[in-house]
Amino acid sequence: MMTKPLTQEMIASLENIVGQSFLFLDTETRNHYGHDETEDYVFPPSVVLKPGSTQEVAAIMKLANEYGVPVVPIGGRTGLSGGALSIYAGIGLSMERFNKIEIDEKNLQAIVEPAVITQVFREAAKEKGLFYPPDPSSQGSCTIGGNVAENAGGARAVKYGVTKDYVLNLEVVLPNGEIIWTGANTLKNSTGYNLTQLMVGSEGTLGIITKIVMKLLPDNSHNILMLVPFFKAGQACEAVAQIFRAGVVPSALEFMERDAIDWTLKYVDGVSLDIKDEVEAHLLIEVDGNYPDVLFAEAEKITQVLEQFDIDEILFADSEDQKNALWKLRRAVGEAVKSNSVYKEEDTVVPRYELPTLLEGIKTIGKKYGFHSVCYGHAGDGNLHVNIIKGDMTDENWKTEVPKGIREIFELTVSLKGTLSGEHGIGYVQKNHMDIAFNDPQLQLMKSIKKIFDPNNVLNPGKILPDSLV
Amino acid sequence: MMTKPLTQEMIASLENIVGQSFLFLDTETRNHYGHDETEDYVFPPSVVLKPGSTQEVAAIMKLANEYGVPVVPIGGRTGLSGGALSIYAGIGLSMERFNKIEIDEKNLQAIVEPAVITQVFREAAKEKGLFYPPDPSSQGSCTIGGNVAENAGGARAVKYGVTKDYVLNLEVVLPNGEIIWTGANTLKNSTGYNLTQLMVGSEGTLGIITKIVMKLLPDNSHNILMLVPFFKAGQACEAVAQIFRAGVVPSALEFMERDAIDWTLKYVDGVSLDIKDEVEAHLLIEVDGNYPDVLFAEAEKITQVLEQFDIDEILFADSEDQKNALWKLRRAVGEAVKSNSVYKEEDTVVPRYELPTLLEGIKTIGKKYGFHSVCYGHAGDGNLHVNIIKGDMTDENWKTEVPKGIREIFELTVSLKGTLSGEHGIGYVQKNHMDIAFNDPQLQLMKSIKKIFDPNNVLNPGKILPDSLV
């Protein structure tokens, strides 16, 4: 794709739309909005805009579409697949002024604007006795708009589903500047093609989300949290499927390899654990609900399953403080692992029973190509984050061997009926692996869908679809 | 759309694909496959085929696409929007030989073929201690393929979601004969555009579903069922939203107007109820789970909400037989109401708090245009089935006045942030109301999506999209 330079004329027109104080050309601002949490990439936009209304977004898109200038919508910049990177420069569209929450208690729904921080939304719902379950580890800084764009998950997805399961309706600005609602504010909808779910997870390539109608649940009041040390990492993965077979659906079922927990204990303040040397991995398991007796019964069922495995003593969190500490630990794993070294993170997902096979395969592939990996993630969903650590690998091997290994990991994942990404999206970094998951007719369909929405390829170009296809 | 007659050459080619014993040209068979449960419509296909494999379906589609002959996939023919009607004749593709179920206990998933009867699938899951929640009233005769095509709901959707919430992956034959899988067999997936959810609810217009990978839940073992008589129908609707506000998510929350229950009591054998003359409507409420004590507590909370309204004595079903009788009654309402007269059924859905306004509006519109309506449905989802009864209306008024009233009902529904169909689909009968729910850019997007998948418009033509658009 050729990048057109922004003309003075166009910049003047953009300033007319958003106002002088919401247009930024300085290097510092452009660099700030030029990276997210994806490896060490920086792709600054040529100009940063901060529109204040759907109408302004529409006017910007109309202009960009006419001029053929790329537009990249930007949320909390916590993405791990490079969705918010302005890889062809152009307009970086920070949605940060879209930050209203309107909770409709009567219908257990909310209208949320895309820049609302996920945790802020969850707390606003909780104040009204309502519950918005999706809780990505980055919930303190990621935005609802980004969550919708990437179809984000989180620890509670295993029981409550991912972002897509809560999105009822979206206000969207199309690349030509037209404004649509994708559906209706209803719990059920069999009215035409599901444009809502086509937009969810489309990573800002089909339209710019300006309002989100979310379903909420009644809040629940109790939970039990336990940390289970396994002497064999493979057994921790095996236990996951058996817990479900025992008839329990935990509200979280998280897996952490030994390195993940050790590195995180060094990284975060105020959390300490006494772990035996022989422990290879942990499961962090939560059950939730309104009735403590039920939770005790479920925890007892889970314990019975776990006792069949080679485990050390289970730690039951006995206070809110200890629960918070364990969750703080789990949420910091990603950052902690990444703080150690240059890294690449893969977001593999398989049917949950295949987890032990996947984990073993990843280690074998790592040995073959000479890299160390730290694995953790949402085991209840079969979603394993694989962090490949550069450490003291040579730059040469990092550039040539690791990509071969990553491809083999994805081939293994797909052969196990899994796929490339469970919750991070494809974005910039995984697009050239899409041919592993999809055959040519499928990719052509996706390309055609992109073309319908965005015939001039101005909206977040160079994402999702493989370069060979575009 | 011009219908091309089937040539002898084409019939010979089709016979080569499916074999002589699975191709039918006789009037009786064609008429049999020419109607579903939609009003009194009959549109026989020119030929009925019963393919036995995905490869046969692909070969048929390839041929039909080349010849420009319409193909209509046919399931259990219980649809209420005319999705399975061969309105332009052509090939009626009965999927009835696709009837295998493969349950993957280890992953709590199943691979189901489209002609499996919903109830058969639910029972097969139950035998393994697993639970497939969607339960359309027609579950004894509708098929899983049809459920996916229409995104069917049912009584349990209020707690457990609709068909779309269980579909993980689909094997689909595209109109050009290519075979794709839409996604992966995983609980989470952020890998490219969501072709799976684009296919769900597309009413057989984008591809022919040949295999469905479904998520299953651990089964639960207990429930409480109660029937609540209300002296004011509007209050029954009001109570619905308040039950959720009390923090309870019932597993079913069904509304029946007085006429609905009276007509059904006459229609079904072996169920009797003693209902006071002044009762205007009933709610049928179920809670389910594994712990009886919790269910009692939830039933108690619900009862406290109900006591604020003007109700008669609540009937708690005290045996499996009584539960079955009440469900038999509820499931037969549709058939019973329709057995009385020529009818039209609308599948309105609104945010649940708007139900009383919708119900009142429907009655006002009925008065204005001189028709009687019987309303019932899944109140917990805001999904109200409106049966407009011809009774002793003149043919003239039935043809001229009723359509105006239906349009006003849909306008009201959309003004309440609802939409045209909650679970029946748009199909043949509602397509010309699509402009009420969607503006021109939205409809153009849907038309373009149809064109990507089916450029020659051979797959179930004349459905979903308004005539003005095609």
Coordinates of C-alpha atoms in Angstrom, one line a residue, chain A residues 105-109 128-130 150-151 153-154 157 162 164-165 174 178-195 197-198 200-203 205-206 218 241 244-245 247-249 290-291 294 297-298 301 349-354 378 380-381 383 417-426 434 437-439 441-442 445-446 448-450 452-453 464, chain B residues 105-109 128-130 150-151 153-154 157 162 164-165 174 178-195 197-198 200-203 205-206 218 241 244-245 247-249 290-291 294 297-298 301 349-354 378 380-381 383 417-426 434 437-439 441-442 445-446 448-450 452-453 464:
Chain A
E105 CA -31.2 -0.6 35.2
K106 CA -34.7 -1.4 34.1
N107 CA -33.5 -3.5 31.2
L108 CA -30.1 -4.7 32.6
Q109 CA -28.3 -3.0 29.7
K128 CA -26.0 -0.6 40.5
G129 CA -26.0 -4.3 41.6
L130 CA -25.2 -5.4 38.1
E150 CA -10.6 -7.6 19.5
N151 CA -13.4 -9.7 21.1
G153 CA -11.8 -12.4 26.9
G154 CA -10.3 -12.6 30.3
A157 CA -14.9 -16.0 30.1
V162 CA -16.3 -13.2 26.1
K164 CA -19.1 -10.7 22.0
D165 CA -21.5 -12.4 24.3
L174 CA -18.5 3.2 8.2
E178 CA -22.2 6.7 6.9
I179 CA -23.5 6.0 10.5
I180 CA -25.4 2.8 11.2
W181 CA -26.7 0.8 14.1
T182 CA -25.8 -2.9 13.6
G183 CA -28.8 -4.5 15.4
A184 CA -31.3 -3.8 18.1
N185 CA -31.2 -3.4 21.9
T186 CA -32.7 -6.9 22.4
L187 CA -31.5 -10.1 23.9
K188 CA -32.6 -12.1 20.9
N189 CA -32.4 -11.1 17.3
S190 CA -33.1 -13.0 14.1
T191 CA -33.5 -10.0 11.8
G192 CA -31.2 -10.1 8.8
Y193 CA -27.5 -10.9 8.8
N194 CA -25.7 -10.4 12.1
L195 CA -23.8 -7.2 11.4
Q197 CA -21.1 -10.0 15.4
L198 CA -19.4 -9.2 12.1
V200 CA -17.1 -7.5 17.0
G201 CA -13.6 -8.8 16.6
S202 CA -13.1 -7.0 13.3
E203 CA -10.2 -5.1 14.8
T205 CA -11.0 -2.7 9.9
L206 CA -14.7 -2.5 9.0
P218 CA -27.5 -9.4 38.1
A241 CA -11.1 -30.9 31.5
F244 CA -15.9 -29.7 33.9
R245 CA -16.7 -33.4 33.6
G247 CA -20.2 -31.0 36.5
V248 CA -18.7 -27.8 37.8
V249 CA -18.3 -24.6 35.7
N290 CA -25.0 -16.0 45.6
Y291 CA -25.1 -19.0 47.9
V294 CA -23.2 -24.1 46.9
A297 CA -20.0 -27.9 47.6
E298 CA -18.5 -27.0 44.3
K301 CA -16.1 -31.4 44.0
V349 CA -6.5 -21.7 21.7
V350 CA -7.6 -25.3 21.4
P351 CA -10.5 -27.5 22.7
R352 CA -9.7 -27.7 26.4
Y353 CA -8.9 -31.4 26.5
E354 CA -6.1 -30.8 24.0
H378 CA -7.2 -19.2 30.5
G380 CA -10.7 -23.4 31.2
D381 CA -11.2 -22.0 27.7
N383 CA -6.6 -20.5 25.7
K417 CA -9.0 -28.2 16.0
G418 CA -7.8 -24.9 17.6
T419 CA -6.9 -21.6 16.1
L420 CA -4.5 -18.7 16.0
S421 CA -6.0 -16.3 18.5
G422 CA -8.5 -16.8 21.4
E423 CA -8.7 -13.2 22.5
H424 CA -5.8 -11.0 21.3
G425 CA -6.8 -10.8 17.6
I426 CA -4.7 -11.1 14.5
M434 CA -3.9 -16.8 8.6
A437 CA -6.3 -21.5 9.9
F438 CA -8.2 -20.8 6.7
N439 CA -8.2 -22.1 3.2
P441 CA -12.2 -19.7 -0.2
Q442 CA -12.4 -18.6 3.4
L445 CA -14.7 -14.3 1.7
M446 CA -13.0 -12.2 4.4
S448 CA -14.6 -9.5 0.0
I449 CA -16.2 -8.5 3.3
K450 CA -13.4 -6.0 3.9
I452 CA -17.7 -4.2 0.9
F453 CA -17.2 -2.1 4.0
I464 CA -5.9 -9.3 9.7
Chain B
E105 CA -17.5 -35.8 26.3
K106 CA -13.9 -34.8 26.9
N107 CA -14.4 -31.3 25.5
L108 CA -18.1 -30.8 26.3
Q109 CA -18.8 -30.4 22.6
K128 CA -24.0 -38.3 28.8
G129 CA -24.8 -35.9 31.7
L130 CA -24.6 -32.9 29.3
E150 CA -33.0 -19.1 12.0
N151 CA -31.0 -18.6 15.2
G153 CA -34.5 -19.5 20.7
G154 CA -37.0 -21.1 23.0
A157 CA -33.0 -18.7 26.2
V162 CA -30.1 -18.8 21.9
K164 CA -26.0 -18.8 18.2
D165 CA -24.5 -18.9 21.7
L174 CA -21.0 -22.3 -0.4
E178 CA -16.8 -24.8 -2.3
I179 CA -16.6 -26.4 1.2
I180 CA -15.4 -24.3 4.2
W181 CA -15.3 -24.5 8.0
T182 CA -16.3 -21.1 9.3
G183 CA -14.2 -21.1 12.5
A184 CA -12.5 -23.5 15.0
N185 CA -13.8 -25.9 17.7
T186 CA -12.8 -23.5 20.4
L187 CA -14.8 -21.6 23.1
K188 CA -13.0 -18.4 22.2
N189 CA -11.9 -17.1 18.8
S190 CA -10.5 -13.8 17.7
T191 CA -9.2 -15.0 14.4
G192 CA -10.5 -13.0 11.4
Y193 CA -14.1 -12.0 10.7
N194 CA -16.7 -14.1 12.4
L195 CA -18.0 -16.1 9.5
Q197 CA -22.0 -15.9 13.4
L198 CA -22.6 -14.4 9.9
V200 CA -26.0 -18.4 12.0
G201 CA -29.4 -16.7 11.3
S202 CA -28.7 -16.3 7.6
E203 CA -31.7 -18.5 6.9
T205 CA -29.2 -17.7 2.0
L206 CA -25.4 -17.7 2.3
P218 CA -22.8 -29.9 32.3
A241 CA -38.4 -6.9 34.5
F244 CA -34.4 -9.8 37.1
R245 CA -34.0 -6.6 39.2
G247 CA -31.3 -10.6 41.2
V248 CA -32.8 -13.8 39.9
V249 CA -32.2 -15.2 36.4
N290 CA -28.1 -28.4 41.1
Y291 CA -29.0 -27.3 44.6
V294 CA -30.9 -22.4 46.1
A297 CA -34.5 -19.4 47.9
E298 CA -34.9 -18.1 44.3
K301 CA -37.5 -14.1 45.9
V349 CA -38.9 -8.4 20.4
V350 CA -38.1 -5.4 22.6
P351 CA -36.0 -4.7 25.7
R352 CA -37.9 -6.5 28.3
Y353 CA -39.0 -3.5 30.3
E354 CA -40.9 -2.2 27.2
H378 CA -40.7 -15.5 26.0
G380 CA -38.0 -12.9 29.9
D381 CA -36.3 -12.0 26.6
N383 CA -39.9 -11.7 22.8
K417 CA -35.5 -0.2 20.5
G418 CA -36.7 -3.6 19.5
T419 CA -36.8 -5.4 16.2
L420 CA -38.8 -7.5 13.8
S421 CA -37.9 -11.0 14.8
G422 CA -36.5 -12.5 18.0
E423 CA -36.2 -16.1 16.9
H424 CA -38.3 -16.9 13.8
G425 CA -36.3 -15.1 11.1
I426 CA -37.4 -12.8 8.3
M434 CA -36.9 -4.8 6.8
A437 CA -35.5 -1.9 11.2
F438 CA -32.7 -0.9 8.9
N439 CA -31.7 2.2 6.9
P441 CA -26.7 1.8 4.2
Q442 CA -27.4 -1.2 6.4
L445 CA -24.4 -3.9 3.4
M446 CA -26.6 -7.0 3.7
S448 CA -23.5 -6.9 -0.7
I449 CA -22.8 -9.7 1.8
K450 CA -25.4 -11.8 0.0
I452 CA -20.3 -12.1 -2.1
F453 CA -21.5 -15.5 -1.0
I464 CA -34.6 -11.7 4.1

